[in-house]
Coordinates of C-alpha atoms and ligand atoms in Angstrom, one line a residue:
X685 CA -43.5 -170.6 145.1
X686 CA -41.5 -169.6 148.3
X687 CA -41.5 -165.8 149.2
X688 CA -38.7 -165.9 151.6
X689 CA -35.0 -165.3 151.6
X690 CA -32.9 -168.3 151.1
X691 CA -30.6 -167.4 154.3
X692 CA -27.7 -169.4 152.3
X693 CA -28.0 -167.9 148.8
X694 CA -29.6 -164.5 149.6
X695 CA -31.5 -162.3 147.7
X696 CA -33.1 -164.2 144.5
X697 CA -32.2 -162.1 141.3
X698 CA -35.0 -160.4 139.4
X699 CA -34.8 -158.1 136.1
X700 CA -37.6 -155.6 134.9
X701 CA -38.6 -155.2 132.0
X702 CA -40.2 -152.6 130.0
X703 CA -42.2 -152.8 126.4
X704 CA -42.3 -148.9 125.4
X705 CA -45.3 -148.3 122.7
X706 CA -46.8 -145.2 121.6
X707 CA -49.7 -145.0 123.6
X708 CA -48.5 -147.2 126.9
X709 CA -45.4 -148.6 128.5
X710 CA -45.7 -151.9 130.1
X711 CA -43.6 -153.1 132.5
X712 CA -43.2 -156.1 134.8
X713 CA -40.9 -157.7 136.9
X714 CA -40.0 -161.5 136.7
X715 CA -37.6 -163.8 138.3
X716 CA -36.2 -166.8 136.6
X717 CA -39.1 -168.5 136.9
X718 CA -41.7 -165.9 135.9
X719 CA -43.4 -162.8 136.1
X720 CA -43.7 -161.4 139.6
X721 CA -45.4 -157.9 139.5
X722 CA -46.5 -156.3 136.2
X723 CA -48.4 -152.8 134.8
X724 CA -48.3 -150.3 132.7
X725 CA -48.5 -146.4 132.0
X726 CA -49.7 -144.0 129.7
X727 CA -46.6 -142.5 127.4
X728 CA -48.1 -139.3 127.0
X729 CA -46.1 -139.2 123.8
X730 CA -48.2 -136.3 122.4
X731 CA -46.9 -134.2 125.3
X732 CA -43.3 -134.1 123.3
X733 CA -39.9 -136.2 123.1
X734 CA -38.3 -135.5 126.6
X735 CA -41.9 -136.5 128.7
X736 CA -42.3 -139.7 126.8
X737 CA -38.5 -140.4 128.3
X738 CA -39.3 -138.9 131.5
X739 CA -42.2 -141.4 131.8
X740 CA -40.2 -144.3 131.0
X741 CA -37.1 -143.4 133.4
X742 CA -40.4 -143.0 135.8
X743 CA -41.4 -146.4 135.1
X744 CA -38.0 -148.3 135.0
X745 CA -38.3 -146.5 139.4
X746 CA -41.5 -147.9 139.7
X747 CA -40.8 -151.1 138.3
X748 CA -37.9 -151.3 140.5
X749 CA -39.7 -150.3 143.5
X750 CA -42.0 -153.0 142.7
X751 CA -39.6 -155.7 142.9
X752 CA -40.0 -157.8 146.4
X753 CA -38.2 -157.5 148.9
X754 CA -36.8 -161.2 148.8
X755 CA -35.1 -160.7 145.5
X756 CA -32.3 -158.0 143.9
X757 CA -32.9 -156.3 140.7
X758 CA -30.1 -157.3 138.5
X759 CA -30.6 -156.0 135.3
X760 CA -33.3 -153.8 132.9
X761 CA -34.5 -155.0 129.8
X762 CA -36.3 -151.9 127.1
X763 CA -38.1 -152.5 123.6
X764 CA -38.8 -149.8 122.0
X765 CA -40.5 -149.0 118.6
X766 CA -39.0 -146.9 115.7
X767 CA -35.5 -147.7 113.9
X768 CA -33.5 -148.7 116.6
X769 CA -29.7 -150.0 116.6
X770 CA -29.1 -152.2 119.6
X771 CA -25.3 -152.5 119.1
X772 CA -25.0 -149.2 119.8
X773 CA -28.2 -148.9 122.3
X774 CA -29.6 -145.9 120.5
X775 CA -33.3 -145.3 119.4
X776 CA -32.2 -143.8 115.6
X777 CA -35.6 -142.7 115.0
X778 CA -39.3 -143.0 116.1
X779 CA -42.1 -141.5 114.7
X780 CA -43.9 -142.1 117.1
X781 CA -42.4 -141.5 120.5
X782 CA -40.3 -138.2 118.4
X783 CA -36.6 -139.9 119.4
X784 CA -33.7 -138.8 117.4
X785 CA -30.6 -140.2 117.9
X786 CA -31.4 -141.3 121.6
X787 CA -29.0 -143.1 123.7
X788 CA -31.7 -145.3 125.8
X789 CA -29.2 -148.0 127.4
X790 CA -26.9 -145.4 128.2
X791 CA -28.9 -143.4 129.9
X792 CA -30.8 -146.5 131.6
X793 CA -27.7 -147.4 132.5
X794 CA -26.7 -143.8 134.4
X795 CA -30.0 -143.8 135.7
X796 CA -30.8 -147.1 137.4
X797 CA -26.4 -148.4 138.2
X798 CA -27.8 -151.9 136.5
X799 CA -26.9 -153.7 133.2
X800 CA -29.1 -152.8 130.5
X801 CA -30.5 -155.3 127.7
X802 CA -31.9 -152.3 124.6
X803 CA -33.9 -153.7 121.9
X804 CA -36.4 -153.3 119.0
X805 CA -39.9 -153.5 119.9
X806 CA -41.1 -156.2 116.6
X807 CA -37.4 -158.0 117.1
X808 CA -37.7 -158.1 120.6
X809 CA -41.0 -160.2 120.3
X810 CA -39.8 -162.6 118.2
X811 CA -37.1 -163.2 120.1
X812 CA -39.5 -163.8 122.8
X813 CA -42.0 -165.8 120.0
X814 CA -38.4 -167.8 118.8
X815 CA -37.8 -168.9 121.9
X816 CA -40.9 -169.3 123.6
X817 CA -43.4 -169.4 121.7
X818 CA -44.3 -170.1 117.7
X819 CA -41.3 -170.2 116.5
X820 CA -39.1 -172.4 119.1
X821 CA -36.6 -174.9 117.7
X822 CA -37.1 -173.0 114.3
X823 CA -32.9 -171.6 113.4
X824 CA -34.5 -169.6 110.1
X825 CA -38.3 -167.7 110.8
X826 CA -39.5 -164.3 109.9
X827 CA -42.0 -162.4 112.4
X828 CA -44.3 -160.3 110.8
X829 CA -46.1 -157.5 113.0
X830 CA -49.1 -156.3 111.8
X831 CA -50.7 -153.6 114.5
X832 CA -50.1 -150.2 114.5
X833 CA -47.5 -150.3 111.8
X834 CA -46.1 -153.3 110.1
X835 CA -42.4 -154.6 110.3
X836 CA -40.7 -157.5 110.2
X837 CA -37.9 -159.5 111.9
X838 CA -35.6 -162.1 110.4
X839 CA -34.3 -165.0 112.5
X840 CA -31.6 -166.4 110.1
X841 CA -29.2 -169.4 111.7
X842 CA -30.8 -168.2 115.2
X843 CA -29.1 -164.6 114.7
X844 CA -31.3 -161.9 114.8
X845 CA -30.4 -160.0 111.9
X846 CA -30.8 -155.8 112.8
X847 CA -28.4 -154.4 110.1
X848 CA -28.1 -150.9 111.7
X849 CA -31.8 -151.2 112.6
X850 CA -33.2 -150.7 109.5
X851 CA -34.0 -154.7 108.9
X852 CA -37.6 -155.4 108.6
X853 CA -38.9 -152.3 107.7
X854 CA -41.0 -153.8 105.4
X855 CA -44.4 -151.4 105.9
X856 CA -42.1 -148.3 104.5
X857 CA -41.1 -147.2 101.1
X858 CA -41.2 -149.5 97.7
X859 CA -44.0 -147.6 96.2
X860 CA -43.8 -144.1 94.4
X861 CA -47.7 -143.3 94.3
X862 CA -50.5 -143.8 97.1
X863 CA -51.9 -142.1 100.5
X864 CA -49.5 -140.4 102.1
X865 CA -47.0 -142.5 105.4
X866 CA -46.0 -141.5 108.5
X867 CA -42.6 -142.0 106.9
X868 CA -43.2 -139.1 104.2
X869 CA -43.3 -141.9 101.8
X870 CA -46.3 -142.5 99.6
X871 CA -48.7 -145.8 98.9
X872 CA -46.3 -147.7 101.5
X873 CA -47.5 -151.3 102.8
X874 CA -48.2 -149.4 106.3
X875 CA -51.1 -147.3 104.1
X876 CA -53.4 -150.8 103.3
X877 CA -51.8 -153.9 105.5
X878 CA -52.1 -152.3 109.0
X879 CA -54.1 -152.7 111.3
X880 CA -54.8 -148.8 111.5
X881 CA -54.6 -147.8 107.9
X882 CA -58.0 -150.8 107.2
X883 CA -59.9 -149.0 109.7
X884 CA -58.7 -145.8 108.5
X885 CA -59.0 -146.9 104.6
X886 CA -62.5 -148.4 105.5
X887 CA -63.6 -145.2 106.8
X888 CA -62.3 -143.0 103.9
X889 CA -64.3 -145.1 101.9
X890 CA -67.9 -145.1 103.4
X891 CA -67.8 -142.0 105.8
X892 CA -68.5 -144.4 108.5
X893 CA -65.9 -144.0 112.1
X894 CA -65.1 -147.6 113.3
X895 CA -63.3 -149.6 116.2
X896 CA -60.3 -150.2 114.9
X897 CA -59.9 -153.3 111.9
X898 CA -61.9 -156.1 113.8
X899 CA -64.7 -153.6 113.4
X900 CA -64.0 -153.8 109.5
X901 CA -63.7 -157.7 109.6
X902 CA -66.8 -157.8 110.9
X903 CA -68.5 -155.8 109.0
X904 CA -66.6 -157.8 105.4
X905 CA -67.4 -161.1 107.5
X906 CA -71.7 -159.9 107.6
X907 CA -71.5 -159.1 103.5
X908 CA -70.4 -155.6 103.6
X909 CA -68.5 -154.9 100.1
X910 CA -66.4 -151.7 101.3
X911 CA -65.2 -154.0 104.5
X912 CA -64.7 -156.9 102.1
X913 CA -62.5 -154.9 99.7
X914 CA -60.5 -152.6 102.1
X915 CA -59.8 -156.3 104.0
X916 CA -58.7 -158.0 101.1
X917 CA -56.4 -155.2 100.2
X918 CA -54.7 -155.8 103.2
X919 CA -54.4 -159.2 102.9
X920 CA -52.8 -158.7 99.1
X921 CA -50.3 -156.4 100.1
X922 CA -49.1 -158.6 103.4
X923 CA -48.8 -161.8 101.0
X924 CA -46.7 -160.2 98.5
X925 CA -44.5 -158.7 101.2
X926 CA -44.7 -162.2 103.2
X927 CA -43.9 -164.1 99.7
X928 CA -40.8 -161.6 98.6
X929 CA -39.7 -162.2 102.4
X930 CA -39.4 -166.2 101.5
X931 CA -38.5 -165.4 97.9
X932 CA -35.3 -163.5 99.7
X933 CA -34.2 -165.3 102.9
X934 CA -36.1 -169.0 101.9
X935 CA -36.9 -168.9 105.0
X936 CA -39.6 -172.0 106.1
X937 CA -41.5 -170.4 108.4
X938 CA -43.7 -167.3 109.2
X939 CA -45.2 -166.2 112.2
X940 CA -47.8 -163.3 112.4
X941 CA -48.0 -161.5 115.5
X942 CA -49.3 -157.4 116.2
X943 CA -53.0 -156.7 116.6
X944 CA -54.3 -158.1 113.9
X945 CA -53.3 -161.6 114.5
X946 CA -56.5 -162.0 116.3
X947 CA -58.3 -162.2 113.3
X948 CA -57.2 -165.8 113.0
X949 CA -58.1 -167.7 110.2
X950 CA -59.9 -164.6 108.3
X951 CA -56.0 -163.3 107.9
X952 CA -54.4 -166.4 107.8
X953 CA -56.3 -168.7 105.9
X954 CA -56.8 -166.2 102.6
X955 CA -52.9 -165.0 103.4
X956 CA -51.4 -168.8 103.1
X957 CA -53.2 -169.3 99.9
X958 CA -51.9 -166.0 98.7
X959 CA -48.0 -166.7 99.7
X960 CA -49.0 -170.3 97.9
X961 CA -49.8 -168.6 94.7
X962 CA -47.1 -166.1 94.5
X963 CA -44.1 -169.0 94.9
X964 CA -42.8 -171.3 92.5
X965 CA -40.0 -172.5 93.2
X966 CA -40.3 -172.1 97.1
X967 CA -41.2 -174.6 99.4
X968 CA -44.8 -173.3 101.0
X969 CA -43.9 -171.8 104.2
X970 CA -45.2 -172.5 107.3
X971 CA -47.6 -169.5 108.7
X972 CA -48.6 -169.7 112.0
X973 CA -50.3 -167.0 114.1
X974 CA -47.7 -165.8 117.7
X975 CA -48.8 -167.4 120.6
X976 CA -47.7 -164.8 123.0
X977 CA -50.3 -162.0 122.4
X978 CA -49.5 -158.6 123.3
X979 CA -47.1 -160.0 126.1
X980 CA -44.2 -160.8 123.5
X981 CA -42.7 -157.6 123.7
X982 CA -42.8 -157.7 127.5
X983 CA -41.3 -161.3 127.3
X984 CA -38.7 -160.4 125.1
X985 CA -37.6 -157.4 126.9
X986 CA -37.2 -159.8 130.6
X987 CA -35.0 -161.7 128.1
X988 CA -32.7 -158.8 127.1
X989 CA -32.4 -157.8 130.8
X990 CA -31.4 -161.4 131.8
X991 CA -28.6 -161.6 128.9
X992 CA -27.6 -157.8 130.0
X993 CA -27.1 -159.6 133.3
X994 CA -25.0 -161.9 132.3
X995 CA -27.3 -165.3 133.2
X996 CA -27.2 -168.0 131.6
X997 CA -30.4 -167.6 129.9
X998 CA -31.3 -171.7 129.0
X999 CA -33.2 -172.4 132.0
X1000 CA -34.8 -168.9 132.4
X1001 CA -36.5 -169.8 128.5
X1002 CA -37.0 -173.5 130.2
X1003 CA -39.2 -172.0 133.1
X1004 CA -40.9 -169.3 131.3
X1005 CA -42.4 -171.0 128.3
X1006 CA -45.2 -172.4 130.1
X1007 CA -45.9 -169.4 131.3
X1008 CA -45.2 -167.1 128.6
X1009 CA -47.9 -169.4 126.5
X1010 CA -50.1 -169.9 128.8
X1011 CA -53.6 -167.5 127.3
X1012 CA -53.7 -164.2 129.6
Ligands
ZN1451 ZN1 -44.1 -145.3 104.9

């Protein structure tokens, strides 16, 4: 790859990106060929609403400072998490980050002078697993992200289907009785199928503090009933909600991304028998684990900036899927 300025053509145009979780931002910078310069930050979202903002108008500067000096910054991609409405490029609500009504793309847009590409952070990856990873050349998919929290995104005719934002919420509301959700709902899928509520389910039950749900696995994989049982909980509540999901949209394929996708065949195996059993009528869908990792959000987002640019966005997805699948 050349690092120079093409005298005749100039600059060579670059967008960054950014990937905005609850606990870090990560950003990178890519040109239409691939990522260029990447890191990522600390939210500091306990420290209140306005700093987690502050740190991510901080980081969109530092990405752009980042980019070389043989290309041009030509547009800023976001994800974020919570109930977001990308027609209008405002972050409704997040629980985590504490946004209310936030206008993010607007005031990207005031900050940085660039075209802004806003999106959800679970939609945003499967865009990015749609078109570059385990969903390509699939028109009708839904991405299921099981990490933190659990949502969902439905691919239907190659749209990506938002409603408002509130599409794919699937980890909140639908029961009446349970442990108590971030979303002052009760016995929600989020309680049992996350990856944080089985560590936090298998501690309730045995007093014992663990690492997080691969912790749990292993402890269900080496005989331990209480692992066994809070795991297999999780795995009956994400094949109901992956079964009404197919029961609903028909769609044919499935793929699991989030955290706990690196289970592999411990989640998927035990979950395809599950969706098997619960349909009838329903062709068996396909359920394949994402093949972009923790990078889909971060993909995704480079994709939004491009198409805030205005490229033409076929043989960016041409050059990066090697790339993007390619194991970090
Ligand atoms: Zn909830």
């Amino acid at each position: 790859m050349s690092d120079t300025v093409d005298p005749a053509r100039g600059p060579r145009p670059a967008v960054v990106a950014l990937d905005v979780g609850g606990t870090f931002v990560k950003w990178l910078v890519a040109d239409e060929r691939g990522v260029l310069r990447q890191g990522s930050v600390e939210t500091r979202a306990a420290a209140g609403p306005a700093s987690a903002f502050a740190v991510v108008l901080d980081t969109v500067d530092t990405a752009l400072s980042a980019v070389p000096a043989t290309h041009r910054p030509v547009g800023v991609g976001v994800a974020v998490p919570g109930t977001v409405d990308e027609r209008r490029g405002v972050c409704v609500h997040s629980e985590n980050l504490g946004w209310r009504d936030l206008p993010v793309a607007q005031r990207l847009r005031e900050h940085t002078g660039l075209a802004v590409g806003f999106g959800h952070d679970v939609r945003s990856g499967a865009t990015a697993e749609a078109r570059l990873g385990a969903g390509r050349e699939v028109p009708d998919q839904v991405y299921v992200s099981v990490g933190t929290g659990l949502a969902a995104a439905l691919l239907l005719d190659g749209r990506m289907v938002s409603s408002g934002g509130y599409a794919g919420e699937i980890g909140h509301g639908g029961a009446l009785d349970g442990a108590p959700c971030v979303c002052g709902g009760r016995g929600c899928a989020e309680t049992v199928a996350s990856a944080a509520a089985i560590a936090r389910r298998y501690t309730a039950a045995s007093g014992v503090a663990v690492d997080g749900a691969r912790d749990v696995l292993a402890r269900a994989r080496a005989g331990e009933d209480v692992a066994r049982r809070v795991w297999d909980d999780a795995v009956e509540v994400l094949s109901s909600l992956v079964a009404d999901l197919v029961r609903v949209t028909g769609v044919p394929h499935v793929v699991i991304g989030g955290g706990l996708v690196h289970a592999g065949e411990d989640l998927l195996g035990p979950l395809r028998d599950q969706v098997r059993a619960r349909l009838t009528v329903h062709p068996d869908p396909r359920i394949v684990p994402a093949a972009l990792g923790g990078t889909a959000g971060s993909w995704g987002a480079a994709l939004l900036g491009w198409e805030a640019s205005g490229a033409d966005l076929g043989p960016i997805v041409a050059a990066y899927g090697d790339a993007a699948r390619r194991p970090a």
